[in-house]
């Protein structure tokens, strides 16, 4: 589990399985037990294990050395000259993982020509296991009786209805970046892709067979929610026809997910063609990384570059929001960091980031409780949460052929990863940005409850984002009521300019309805500058937004227009006029529902 207490509460285990958790880590999706005595504080990694190498030395710490992308032999030479060794090198993004026992290493390297940032990734020593990693255990497997009833979480997001259309494509690969996966589990083995599985513990790929296996049970549980096979026994995942690969980024013993491990995982995902990755953790040891701290600034930059690399290669990252019932849009204090040594209480601001959850391009997932409620533990935040999914009492696979129920945003995130995999399956060639858009557009709106912490609109708010994901809509079987048309293309909005995005409507006879739904998503830093009109095929103008909202960012709203006098068929346009200088943006997406 990873450093933020995103731990999973084990509610039930079948077949007599006794599931015990090791030292707490930052697993995003796992809910701590109250009073959570066993999970109260993360423990530092144990002393040198039996597999220690002669190259290991007490006091060795890990560092990210950030340079310009490309080969940097002079920087690598400087690492050695300043008392360090290069443990791994990701030249494509300009990130070197260095080890050193010198207390002066970071300061010395920050003065080296070509070095942009340097940051320690831990406040504890690198374990000796990093130099000669032990393989995780391969557990013996229990036999599961036949029968796989549809679970409440699957029917809640209409996955069971989506399977009648498609169970997902075997050409779509989903990476499970987690504690590892039990690839021998009878419900996972049919869909497991060993060729693209790896351990990234300690920050470089370990491709030995079995290195990817679970050092806990969290990753196996997540994998089952994404893609457990539809084989007549156990459980069924959201996308039971896709392939899953394990990228173990948790270290044994501590179960922590350090920055170099996350970087390795994202780079592997991009290079191995993962269309989607699930990230139910936060990057240890800092629950929030603050850019005014040199170490944490380097962590932000290194992980950000790796995530962007994966996305450029076609991979969408889905991440859990966390389980502290914390407002991520109004950060004030962090009491859980660093979790690999002794946590301290520190004042923070919104500039401090939970990563990878808050990195640009990552889909951030909140947890629903029963039905469409907010799970009591789920983090929230206006402008942070993208979508929500079931995260309470989720029943899924655990190692050894067993099953258990767990709660947490770690359990919500793989539901969304599964829906994203279905979208990719039914839309070959789709980009990560387009999958993000479809997840948002096809989610079912959930209004704020009577809770002052929930801000925003029914269409987009701090508890549920764009709403709860819908697998049936994702496979295109049942579009929103009426015929649905959309344009996901980006159209830049410059200062004092007018831009139009078209949608051509075909196959709809007669006039448009009196309740034409116009979904608009505009990214802009001052919406008070904007006038937004819907232009009918005959040129009639329907004003949707007229320079309201002042300095607020972005328009993300569904408007209702009485267009009953307009012929439905033809080319409709969304026209945006920027009326003042200094702020720009883009039409991100828009749609029409007849």
Coordinates of C-alpha atoms in Angstrom, one line a residue:
X1 CA 0.0 0.0 0.0
X2 CA 1.2 3.4 -0.7
X3 CA 2.1 6.2 1.7
X4 CA -1.1 8.2 1.8
X5 CA -3.4 6.2 4.0
X6 CA -5.2 5.0 1.0
X7 CA -5.5 1.6 2.5
X8 CA -8.2 -0.9 1.9
X9 CA -10.4 -2.1 4.6
X10 CA -10.9 -5.9 4.3
X11 CA -14.6 -6.5 5.0
X12 CA -14.9 -10.2 4.1
X13 CA -12.8 -13.0 2.7
X14 CA -14.0 -16.2 1.2
X15 CA -12.6 -19.7 1.4
X16 CA -11.3 -19.0 4.9
X17 CA -8.6 -16.6 3.7
X18 CA -7.0 -14.7 6.5
X19 CA -5.8 -11.5 5.0
X20 CA -3.3 -9.4 7.0
X21 CA -1.7 -6.1 5.9
X22 CA 1.9 -5.2 6.5
X23 CA 3.2 -1.7 7.2
X24 CA 0.9 1.0 5.9
X25 CA 1.8 2.7 2.7
X26 CA 0.3 5.2 0.3
X27 CA -2.3 2.9 -1.3
X28 CA -4.9 5.4 -2.5
X29 CA -7.8 3.1 -2.4
X30 CA -7.7 1.4 0.9
X31 CA -9.7 2.7 3.7
X32 CA -8.0 2.5 7.1
X33 CA -9.8 0.6 9.9
X34 CA -11.0 2.8 12.7
X35 CA -9.3 3.3 15.1
X36 CA -6.7 1.9 12.7
X37 CA -4.1 1.2 15.3
X38 CA -2.2 -1.2 12.9
X39 CA -2.2 1.4 10.2
X40 CA -1.5 4.5 12.3
X41 CA 2.0 5.2 11.1
X42 CA 4.1 3.9 8.3
X43 CA 7.2 2.1 9.2
X44 CA 10.6 2.6 7.7
X45 CA 11.9 -0.2 5.5
X46 CA 13.5 -3.1 7.4
X47 CA 17.3 -3.5 7.7
X48 CA 19.2 -5.3 5.0
X49 CA 17.3 -8.5 4.0
X50 CA 18.9 -11.8 3.3
X51 CA 19.2 -10.9 -0.4
X52 CA 21.5 -8.0 0.3
X53 CA 24.4 -7.3 -2.1
X54 CA 27.9 -6.5 -1.3
X55 CA 27.4 -3.2 -3.1
X56 CA 24.9 -2.0 -0.5
X57 CA 26.0 0.4 2.2
X58 CA 24.2 1.8 5.2
X59 CA 23.2 5.4 4.7
X60 CA 22.5 5.1 0.9
X61 CA 19.8 7.4 -0.3
X62 CA 18.1 7.8 -3.7
X63 CA 18.0 11.0 -5.7
X64 CA 16.4 12.3 -8.9
X65 CA 18.8 14.2 -11.0
X66 CA 16.8 16.2 -13.6
X67 CA 18.5 17.3 -16.8
X68 CA 17.5 18.2 -20.3
X69 CA 16.1 15.1 -22.2
X70 CA 18.7 13.2 -24.1
X71 CA 22.0 11.5 -23.4
X72 CA 23.9 13.3 -20.6
X73 CA 27.2 11.6 -20.2
X74 CA 28.7 14.6 -18.4
X75 CA 26.0 14.6 -15.8
X76 CA 26.4 10.9 -15.2
X77 CA 30.1 11.4 -14.8
X78 CA 29.4 14.2 -12.3
X79 CA 27.2 11.7 -10.3
X80 CA 30.3 9.5 -9.9
X81 CA 32.6 12.4 -9.2
X82 CA 30.4 13.6 -6.3
X83 CA 30.1 10.3 -4.5
X84 CA 27.2 8.7 -6.2
X85 CA 26.2 5.9 -8.7
X86 CA 23.7 5.9 -11.5
X87 CA 21.1 3.3 -10.6
X88 CA 18.9 3.9 -13.6
X89 CA 18.7 6.5 -16.4
X90 CA 15.6 7.6 -18.3
X91 CA 17.3 9.7 -21.0
X92 CA 14.1 10.2 -22.9
X93 CA 12.8 12.5 -20.2
X94 CA 16.1 13.7 -18.6
X95 CA 15.7 11.8 -15.3
X96 CA 18.6 10.0 -13.6
X97 CA 18.0 7.9 -10.5
X98 CA 21.2 8.2 -8.5
X99 CA 22.3 6.5 -5.2
X100 CA 24.7 8.1 -2.8
X101 CA 25.7 7.7 0.9
X102 CA 27.1 11.2 0.9
X103 CA 25.2 13.9 2.8
X104 CA 26.6 16.5 0.4
X105 CA 25.5 14.8 -2.8
X106 CA 22.4 16.8 -3.6
X107 CA 24.0 20.1 -2.9
X108 CA 27.0 19.3 -5.0
X109 CA 25.0 18.0 -7.9
X110 CA 22.8 21.2 -7.9
X111 CA 25.9 23.1 -8.9
X112 CA 26.8 20.9 -11.9
X113 CA 26.3 22.4 -15.4
X114 CA 23.4 20.8 -17.1
X115 CA 21.6 19.8 -13.9
X116 CA 18.2 21.5 -13.5
X117 CA 17.0 20.0 -10.3
X118 CA 18.1 17.4 -7.7
X119 CA 15.9 15.9 -5.0
X120 CA 16.1 13.1 -2.5
X121 CA 13.2 10.7 -3.0
X122 CA 13.3 9.2 0.5
X123 CA 14.0 10.2 4.1
X124 CA 15.1 6.6 4.8
X125 CA 17.9 4.4 3.4
X126 CA 17.5 2.5 0.1
X127 CA 17.0 -1.1 1.1
X128 CA 19.7 -3.6 0.3
X129 CA 17.1 -5.6 -1.6
X130 CA 17.3 -2.9 -4.3
X131 CA 20.7 -4.4 -5.4
X132 CA 19.6 -8.1 -5.4
X133 CA 15.8 -8.2 -5.2
X134 CA 14.1 -11.2 -3.9
X135 CA 11.2 -12.6 -6.0
X136 CA 7.8 -12.3 -4.4
X137 CA 6.1 -15.5 -3.3
X138 CA 4.0 -17.5 -5.8
X139 CA 1.0 -18.5 -3.6
X140 CA -0.7 -21.8 -3.9
X141 CA -4.2 -21.5 -5.4
X142 CA -7.6 -22.3 -3.9
X143 CA -10.4 -23.6 -6.1
X144 CA -13.5 -21.5 -6.5
X145 CA -16.9 -23.1 -7.0
X146 CA -18.8 -22.2 -10.2
X147 CA -21.1 -19.2 -10.3
X148 CA -20.3 -15.5 -10.7
X149 CA -23.4 -13.4 -9.7
X150 CA -23.5 -9.8 -10.9
X151 CA -22.3 -7.6 -8.1
X152 CA -23.9 -4.3 -7.1
X153 CA -20.9 -2.2 -8.1
X154 CA -21.1 -3.6 -11.7
X155 CA -24.8 -3.1 -12.1
X156 CA -24.4 0.4 -10.5
X157 CA -22.2 1.5 -13.5
X158 CA -24.2 -0.7 -16.0
X159 CA -21.2 -2.9 -16.7
X160 CA -23.4 -5.9 -16.8
X161 CA -25.5 -4.3 -19.5
X162 CA -22.3 -3.3 -21.4
X163 CA -21.1 -6.9 -21.6
X164 CA -24.0 -7.7 -23.9
X165 CA -22.4 -5.3 -26.4
X166 CA -18.7 -6.0 -25.7
X167 CA -16.5 -7.3 -23.0
X168 CA -13.5 -5.3 -24.3
X169 CA -10.9 -6.0 -26.9
X170 CA -7.9 -8.3 -26.2
X171 CA -5.8 -5.8 -28.1
X172 CA -6.3 -3.2 -25.3
X173 CA -3.7 -3.5 -22.6
X174 CA -4.3 -2.1 -19.1
X175 CA -1.4 -1.6 -16.7
X176 CA -2.0 -2.3 -13.0
X177 CA 0.6 -0.1 -11.3
X178 CA 0.4 -1.3 -7.7
X179 CA 1.6 -3.9 -5.2
X180 CA 1.8 -6.5 -7.9
X181 CA -0.7 -9.0 -9.3
X182 CA -1.2 -12.8 -8.6
X183 CA -1.1 -13.9 -12.2
X184 CA -2.0 -17.5 -11.3
X185 CA -5.4 -16.5 -9.9
X186 CA -8.0 -18.4 -11.8
X187 CA -10.0 -15.3 -12.5
X188 CA -7.0 -13.3 -13.7
X189 CA -4.8 -15.8 -15.5
X190 CA -7.0 -15.9 -18.7
X191 CA -6.4 -12.1 -19.2
X192 CA -2.9 -11.8 -17.8
X193 CA -0.1 -10.5 -20.0
X194 CA 3.2 -11.7 -18.6
X195 CA 5.2 -10.4 -21.6
X196 CA 4.5 -6.8 -20.6
X197 CA 4.7 -7.3 -16.8
X198 CA 7.6 -6.1 -14.7
X199 CA 8.7 -5.0 -11.2
X200 CA 9.6 -1.3 -11.0
X201 CA 10.4 -1.5 -7.3
X202 CA 13.5 0.6 -6.5
X203 CA 13.3 2.5 -9.8
X204 CA 14.4 0.3 -12.6
X205 CA 12.7 -2.6 -14.5
X206 CA 13.1 -6.1 -13.2
X207 CA 11.8 -8.4 -16.0
X208 CA 12.4 -11.7 -14.3
X209 CA 9.4 -14.0 -14.4
X210 CA 7.3 -13.5 -11.3
X211 CA 8.9 -10.2 -10.3
X212 CA 5.5 -8.6 -10.9
X213 CA 3.7 -10.7 -8.3
X214 CA 1.9 -9.2 -5.3
X215 CA 3.8 -8.3 -2.2
X216 CA 0.4 -7.6 -0.5
X217 CA -3.1 -8.1 -1.9
X218 CA -4.1 -4.6 -3.0
X219 CA -2.9 -4.9 -6.6
X220 CA -4.6 -8.3 -7.2
X221 CA -7.9 -6.8 -5.9
X222 CA -7.6 -3.9 -8.2
X223 CA -6.8 -6.1 -11.2
X224 CA -9.9 -8.2 -10.6
X225 CA -12.1 -5.1 -10.7
X226 CA -10.6 -4.0 -14.0
X227 CA -10.6 -7.3 -15.9
X228 CA -11.4 -10.5 -14.0
X229 CA -12.4 -13.1 -16.6
X230 CA -16.0 -13.8 -17.5
X231 CA -15.5 -17.5 -16.9
X232 CA -18.5 -18.7 -14.9
X233 CA -16.8 -18.4 -11.5
X234 CA -15.8 -15.9 -8.9
X235 CA -16.2 -12.3 -10.2
X236 CA -16.3 -10.4 -13.4
X237 CA -14.3 -7.2 -14.1
X238 CA -15.6 -4.1 -15.8
X239 CA -13.7 -5.1 -19.0
X240 CA -13.3 -8.8 -18.9
X241 CA -12.1 -9.1 -22.5
X242 CA -9.0 -6.8 -22.2
X243 CA -5.5 -7.7 -21.2
X244 CA -3.9 -6.7 -17.9
X245 CA -0.2 -6.4 -17.1
X246 CA 1.3 -6.0 -13.6
X247 CA 3.8 -3.2 -13.0
X248 CA 4.8 -3.7 -9.4
X249 CA 5.9 -0.3 -8.0
X250 CA 5.5 -1.2 -4.3
X251 CA 8.6 -2.3 -2.4
X252 CA 8.4 -5.4 -0.2
X253 CA 8.3 -4.9 3.5
X254 CA 7.3 -1.3 3.5
X255 CA 4.9 -1.5 0.6
X256 CA 5.8 2.1 -0.3
X257 CA 5.6 3.6 -3.8
X258 CA 8.7 5.9 -4.1
X259 CA 9.0 8.5 -6.9
X260 CA 11.7 6.5 -8.8
X261 CA 9.3 3.5 -8.8
X262 CA 6.4 5.5 -10.2
X263 CA 8.7 7.0 -12.9
X264 CA 9.8 3.6 -13.9
X265 CA 6.2 2.4 -14.0
X266 CA 5.0 5.3 -16.3
X267 CA 8.0 4.9 -18.6
X268 CA 7.3 1.2 -18.9
X269 CA 3.6 1.8 -19.6
X270 CA 4.4 4.2 -22.4
X271 CA 7.0 1.9 -24.0
X272 CA 4.8 -1.2 -23.8
X273 CA 1.6 0.2 -25.3
X274 CA -0.7 0.3 -22.3
X275 CA -3.8 2.1 -23.3
X276 CA -4.8 2.7 -19.7
X277 CA -3.1 2.5 -16.3
X278 CA -4.7 2.3 -12.9
X279 CA -2.9 4.1 -10.1
X280 CA -4.5 3.5 -6.7
X281 CA -1.7 5.0 -4.6
X282 CA 0.1 8.2 -4.0
X283 CA 3.8 8.6 -4.5
X284 CA 5.7 8.2 -1.2
X285 CA 7.0 9.5 1.1
X286 CA 5.2 12.8 0.8
X287 CA 1.4 12.9 0.8
X288 CA 1.7 16.3 -0.8
X289 CA 4.8 17.5 -2.7
X290 CA 5.4 21.2 -2.4
X291 CA 7.3 23.1 -5.1
X292 CA 9.1 25.4 -2.6
X293 CA 11.0 22.4 -1.3
X294 CA 13.9 21.4 -3.5
X295 CA 13.5 17.7 -3.0
X296 CA 9.8 17.7 -3.5
X297 CA 10.0 20.0 -6.5
X298 CA 12.3 17.5 -8.2
X299 CA 9.9 14.7 -7.4
X300 CA 7.0 16.7 -9.0
X301 CA 9.1 17.3 -12.1
X302 CA 10.4 13.8 -12.5
X303 CA 7.0 12.1 -12.1
X304 CA 5.3 14.7 -14.3
X305 CA 7.7 14.1 -17.1
X306 CA 7.2 10.4 -16.9
X307 CA 3.4 10.7 -16.9
X308 CA 3.6 13.1 -19.9
X309 CA 5.9 10.6 -21.7
X310 CA 3.4 7.8 -21.1
X311 CA 0.5 10.0 -22.4
X312 CA 2.4 11.0 -25.5
X313 CA 2.9 7.3 -26.2
X314 CA -0.9 6.8 -26.0
X315 CA -1.5 5.9 -22.3
X316 CA -4.2 7.4 -20.1
X317 CA -3.5 7.4 -16.4
X318 CA -6.4 6.9 -14.0
X319 CA -5.8 7.6 -10.3
X320 CA -7.5 7.3 -6.9
X321 CA -8.3 10.6 -5.1
X322 CA -7.4 9.3 -1.6
X323 CA -9.3 8.3 1.6
X324 CA -8.8 11.2 4.1
X325 CA -12.2 12.9 3.5
X326 CA -9.9 15.9 2.6
X327 CA -10.7 18.9 0.4
X328 CA -7.9 18.7 -2.2
X329 CA -9.0 22.1 -3.5
X330 CA -8.3 23.8 -0.2
X331 CA -5.2 22.3 1.3
X332 CA -4.0 23.6 4.7
X333 CA -2.1 20.9 6.5
X334 CA -0.3 17.6 6.0
X335 CA 0.2 15.4 9.0
X336 CA 1.2 12.1 7.3
X337 CA 4.5 13.0 5.7
X338 CA 7.2 11.7 5.4
X339 CA 5.8 8.3 5.9
X340 CA 9.0 6.4 5.5
X341 CA 10.5 7.9 8.7
X342 CA 8.8 10.2 11.2
X343 CA 5.8 12.2 9.9
X344 CA 5.6 15.9 11.0
X345 CA 2.7 18.4 10.9
X346 CA 3.3 21.0 8.3
X347 CA 1.3 23.9 6.8
X348 CA 0.7 23.5 3.0
X349 CA -1.1 25.3 0.2
X350 CA -2.8 24.3 -3.0
X351 CA 0.6 24.5 -4.7
X352 CA 1.4 21.3 -3.0
X353 CA 0.4 18.3 -5.1
X354 CA -0.8 14.8 -4.4
X355 CA 0.9 12.9 -7.2
X356 CA 0.2 11.3 -9.6
X357 CA -3.4 12.1 -8.8
X358 CA -3.1 15.9 -9.3
X359 CA -0.8 15.9 -12.3
X360 CA -2.2 17.3 -15.6
X361 CA -3.8 14.7 -17.8
X362 CA -4.5 12.2 -15.0
X363 CA -8.2 11.2 -14.4
X364 CA -8.8 11.7 -10.7
X365 CA -11.5 9.4 -9.2
X366 CA -13.6 9.9 -6.1
X367 CA -15.5 7.0 -4.4
X368 CA -19.3 6.6 -4.3
X369 CA -20.8 4.9 -1.3
X370 CA -24.1 3.1 -1.6
X371 CA -25.8 4.3 -4.8
X372 CA -24.8 7.7 -5.8
X373 CA -23.7 9.0 -2.4
X374 CA -20.2 10.3 -1.5
X375 CA -18.3 7.6 0.3
X376 CA -17.6 9.0 3.8
X377 CA -13.8 8.5 3.4
X378 CA -13.4 9.9 -0.2
X379 CA -11.3 12.9 -0.8
X380 CA -13.0 15.7 -2.8
X381 CA -12.4 19.1 -4.3
X382 CA -13.9 21.3 -7.0
X383 CA -11.8 21.3 -10.1
X384 CA -9.8 18.2 -8.8
X385 CA -12.2 15.3 -9.0
X386 CA -13.0 14.3 -12.6
X387 CA -15.5 11.4 -12.1
X388 CA -16.7 9.0 -9.5
X389 CA -17.3 5.3 -9.2
X390 CA -18.3 2.7 -6.6
X391 CA -15.7 2.3 -3.8
X392 CA -17.5 0.8 -0.8
X393 CA -17.6 -2.9 -0.1
X394 CA -16.1 -3.9 -3.5
X395 CA -15.7 -7.7 -3.8
X396 CA -12.8 -8.8 -6.0
X397 CA -9.8 -11.1 -6.3
X398 CA -7.0 -11.5 -3.8
X399 CA -3.9 -13.7 -4.0
X400 CA -4.1 -17.5 -3.8
X401 CA -7.3 -17.9 -5.8
X402 CA -9.3 -16.1 -3.1
X403 CA -11.7 -13.1 -2.9
X404 CA -12.4 -10.3 -0.5
X405 CA -14.4 -7.1 0.0
X406 CA -12.5 -3.8 0.4
X407 CA -13.4 -0.2 0.5
X408 CA -11.5 2.9 -0.7
X409 CA -10.9 5.2 -3.6
X410 CA -8.4 2.5 -4.6
X411 CA -11.5 0.4 -5.4
X412 CA -13.2 3.2 -7.3
X413 CA -10.3 4.0 -9.6
X414 CA -10.2 0.5 -11.3
X415 CA -13.9 0.8 -12.2
X416 CA -13.0 3.9 -14.2
X417 CA -9.9 2.3 -15.7
X418 CA -12.2 -0.6 -16.8
X419 CA -14.7 1.8 -18.4
X420 CA -11.8 3.6 -20.1
X421 CA -10.6 0.3 -21.5
X422 CA -14.1 -0.3 -22.9
X423 CA -14.0 3.1 -24.6
X424 CA -10.6 2.2 -26.1
X425 CA -12.0 -1.1 -27.2
X426 CA -14.9 0.4 -29.1
X427 CA -12.9 3.3 -30.5
X428 CA -9.6 2.0 -32.0
X429 CA -7.0 4.7 -32.3
X430 CA -8.6 7.0 -29.7
X431 CA -6.2 9.3 -27.8
X432 CA -5.9 9.6 -24.1
X433 CA -7.4 13.1 -24.3
X434 CA -10.4 11.8 -26.2
X435 CA -10.9 9.0 -23.6
X436 CA -10.9 11.6 -20.9
X437 CA -13.5 13.6 -22.7
X438 CA -15.7 10.5 -23.2
X439 CA -15.4 9.5 -19.6
X440 CA -16.7 13.0 -18.6
X441 CA -19.4 13.3 -21.3
X442 CA -20.8 9.9 -20.6
X443 CA -20.8 10.1 -16.8
X444 CA -24.2 10.4 -15.1
X445 CA -24.5 13.7 -13.2
X446 CA -24.9 13.6 -9.5
X447 CA -26.1 16.8 -7.7
X448 CA -24.4 18.0 -4.5
X449 CA -26.0 16.7 -1.3
X450 CA -26.9 19.0 1.5
X451 CA -23.3 19.5 2.4
X452 CA -21.6 22.9 2.3
X453 CA -18.3 21.3 1.4
X454 CA -19.7 20.3 -2.0
X455 CA -19.4 23.2 -4.4
X456 CA -20.2 23.5 -8.1
X457 CA -23.1 22.4 -10.3
X458 CA -25.0 19.2 -10.8
X459 CA -23.0 18.8 -14.0
X460 CA -19.7 19.2 -12.3
X461 CA -19.0 19.5 -8.6
X462 CA -16.4 18.8 -6.0
X463 CA -17.8 15.6 -4.7
X464 CA -18.4 13.7 -7.9
X465 CA -16.8 15.7 -10.7
X466 CA -18.6 15.0 -14.0
X467 CA -20.6 12.3 -12.2
X468 CA -20.5 8.5 -11.9
X469 CA -19.1 6.6 -14.9
X470 CA -21.5 4.6 -17.2
X471 CA -20.1 1.5 -18.9
X472 CA -23.2 1.2 -21.1
X473 CA -22.8 4.6 -22.6
X474 CA -19.1 4.0 -22.9
X475 CA -19.7 1.1 -25.4
X476 CA -22.1 3.3 -27.4
X477 CA -25.1 1.0 -26.9
X478 CA -27.4 3.6 -25.3
X479 CA -26.5 7.2 -26.0
X480 CA -28.2 9.9 -23.9
X481 CA -32.0 10.2 -24.5
X482 CA -32.5 11.2 -28.1
X483 CA -29.8 11.3 -30.8
X484 CA -26.4 12.4 -29.5
X485 CA -23.7 14.3 -31.5
X486 CA -20.4 15.7 -30.3
X487 CA -17.2 17.4 -31.4
X488 CA -14.2 16.6 -29.3
X489 CA -11.8 18.8 -31.3
X490 CA -9.8 21.6 -29.7
X491 CA -10.4 25.1 -31.1
X492 CA -8.1 27.8 -29.7
X493 CA -9.7 31.0 -28.3
X494 CA -7.3 33.9 -28.7
X495 CA -7.7 37.5 -27.4
X496 CA -10.4 39.5 -29.3
X497 CA -11.1 36.6 -31.6
X498 CA -14.1 34.6 -32.6
X499 CA -13.9 30.8 -33.1
X500 CA -16.5 28.3 -34.2
X501 CA -16.7 24.5 -33.7
X502 CA -19.2 22.7 -36.0
X503 CA -21.4 19.6 -35.5
X504 CA -23.2 18.1 -38.5
X505 CA -26.5 16.5 -37.5
X506 CA -27.7 13.7 -39.8
X507 CA -30.5 11.1 -39.6
X508 CA -32.8 13.3 -37.5
X509 CA -36.0 14.3 -39.2
X510 CA -38.2 17.2 -38.3
X511 CA -37.4 20.0 -36.0
X512 CA -35.1 20.1 -33.0
X513 CA -36.8 19.7 -29.6
X514 CA -37.9 22.4 -27.2
X515 CA -35.4 20.9 -24.7
X516 CA -32.3 20.6 -26.9
X517 CA -29.4 19.8 -24.6
X518 CA -26.2 21.6 -25.4
X519 CA -23.2 20.4 -23.4
X520 CA -20.3 22.9 -23.5
X521 CA -16.8 22.5 -22.1
X522 CA -14.5 25.5 -22.6
X523 CA -11.1 25.9 -20.9
X524 CA -10.5 29.6 -20.3
X525 CA -8.9 31.6 -17.5
X526 CA -11.5 34.5 -17.4
X527 CA -15.0 33.5 -18.6
X528 CA -16.3 37.0 -18.0
X529 CA -14.5 37.8 -21.3
X530 CA -16.6 35.3 -23.3
X531 CA -19.9 35.3 -25.3
X532 CA -21.0 31.8 -26.3
X533 CA -23.7 31.2 -28.9
X534 CA -25.3 28.2 -30.4
X535 CA -25.8 28.8 -34.2
X536 CA -28.6 26.8 -35.8
X537 CA -28.2 25.5 -39.4
X538 CA -30.2 28.5 -40.8
X539 CA -28.0 31.0 -38.9
X540 CA -30.3 31.7 -36.0
X541 CA -28.4 32.6 -32.8
X542 CA -29.1 31.2 -29.3
X543 CA -27.0 32.9 -26.6
X544 CA -25.8 30.4 -24.0
X545 CA -23.4 32.6 -22.0
X546 CA -22.9 36.3 -22.2
X547 CA -19.8 37.6 -20.4
X548 CA -20.9 36.3 -17.0
X549 CA -18.8 34.7 -14.3
X550 CA -16.1 37.4 -13.9
X551 CA -12.7 36.0 -13.3
X552 CA -13.8 32.4 -12.9
X553 CA -12.1 29.7 -14.9
X554 CA -13.8 27.4 -17.5
X555 CA -17.3 26.7 -18.6
X556 CA -18.5 23.1 -18.1
X557 CA -22.3 23.2 -18.4
X558 CA -25.2 21.6 -20.1
X559 CA -27.6 24.2 -21.4
X560 CA -31.2 23.6 -22.4
X561 CA -32.4 25.5 -25.5
X562 CA -35.8 25.8 -27.1
X563 CA -34.9 25.1 -30.7
X564 CA -38.3 23.8 -31.7
X565 CA -38.4 26.2 -34.6
X566 CA -35.2 24.9 -36.2
X567 CA -34.7 22.0 -38.5
X568 CA -32.7 19.4 -36.7
X569 CA -30.6 18.2 -39.7
X570 CA -27.7 20.4 -40.8
X571 CA -24.5 22.0 -39.4
X572 CA -24.8 23.5 -36.0
X573 CA -22.0 25.6 -34.6
X574 CA -20.7 26.7 -31.2
X575 CA -19.5 30.2 -31.6
X576 CA -17.2 31.7 -28.9
X577 CA -16.2 35.4 -28.9
X578 CA -13.4 36.7 -26.6
X579 CA -14.1 40.3 -25.8
X580 CA -11.0 41.4 -23.9
X581 CA -7.3 41.1 -23.7
X582 CA -5.1 39.0 -21.4
X583 CA -6.8 35.6 -21.2
X584 CA -7.0 32.8 -23.7
X585 CA -8.3 29.3 -23.9
X586 CA -10.0 26.7 -26.1
X587 CA -13.2 25.0 -26.9
X588 CA -12.4 21.7 -25.4
X589 CA -15.6 19.8 -26.4
X590 CA -19.3 20.2 -27.0
X591 CA -22.3 18.1 -27.8
X592 CA -26.0 18.1 -28.8
X593 CA -28.7 15.8 -27.5
X594 CA -31.9 15.8 -29.5

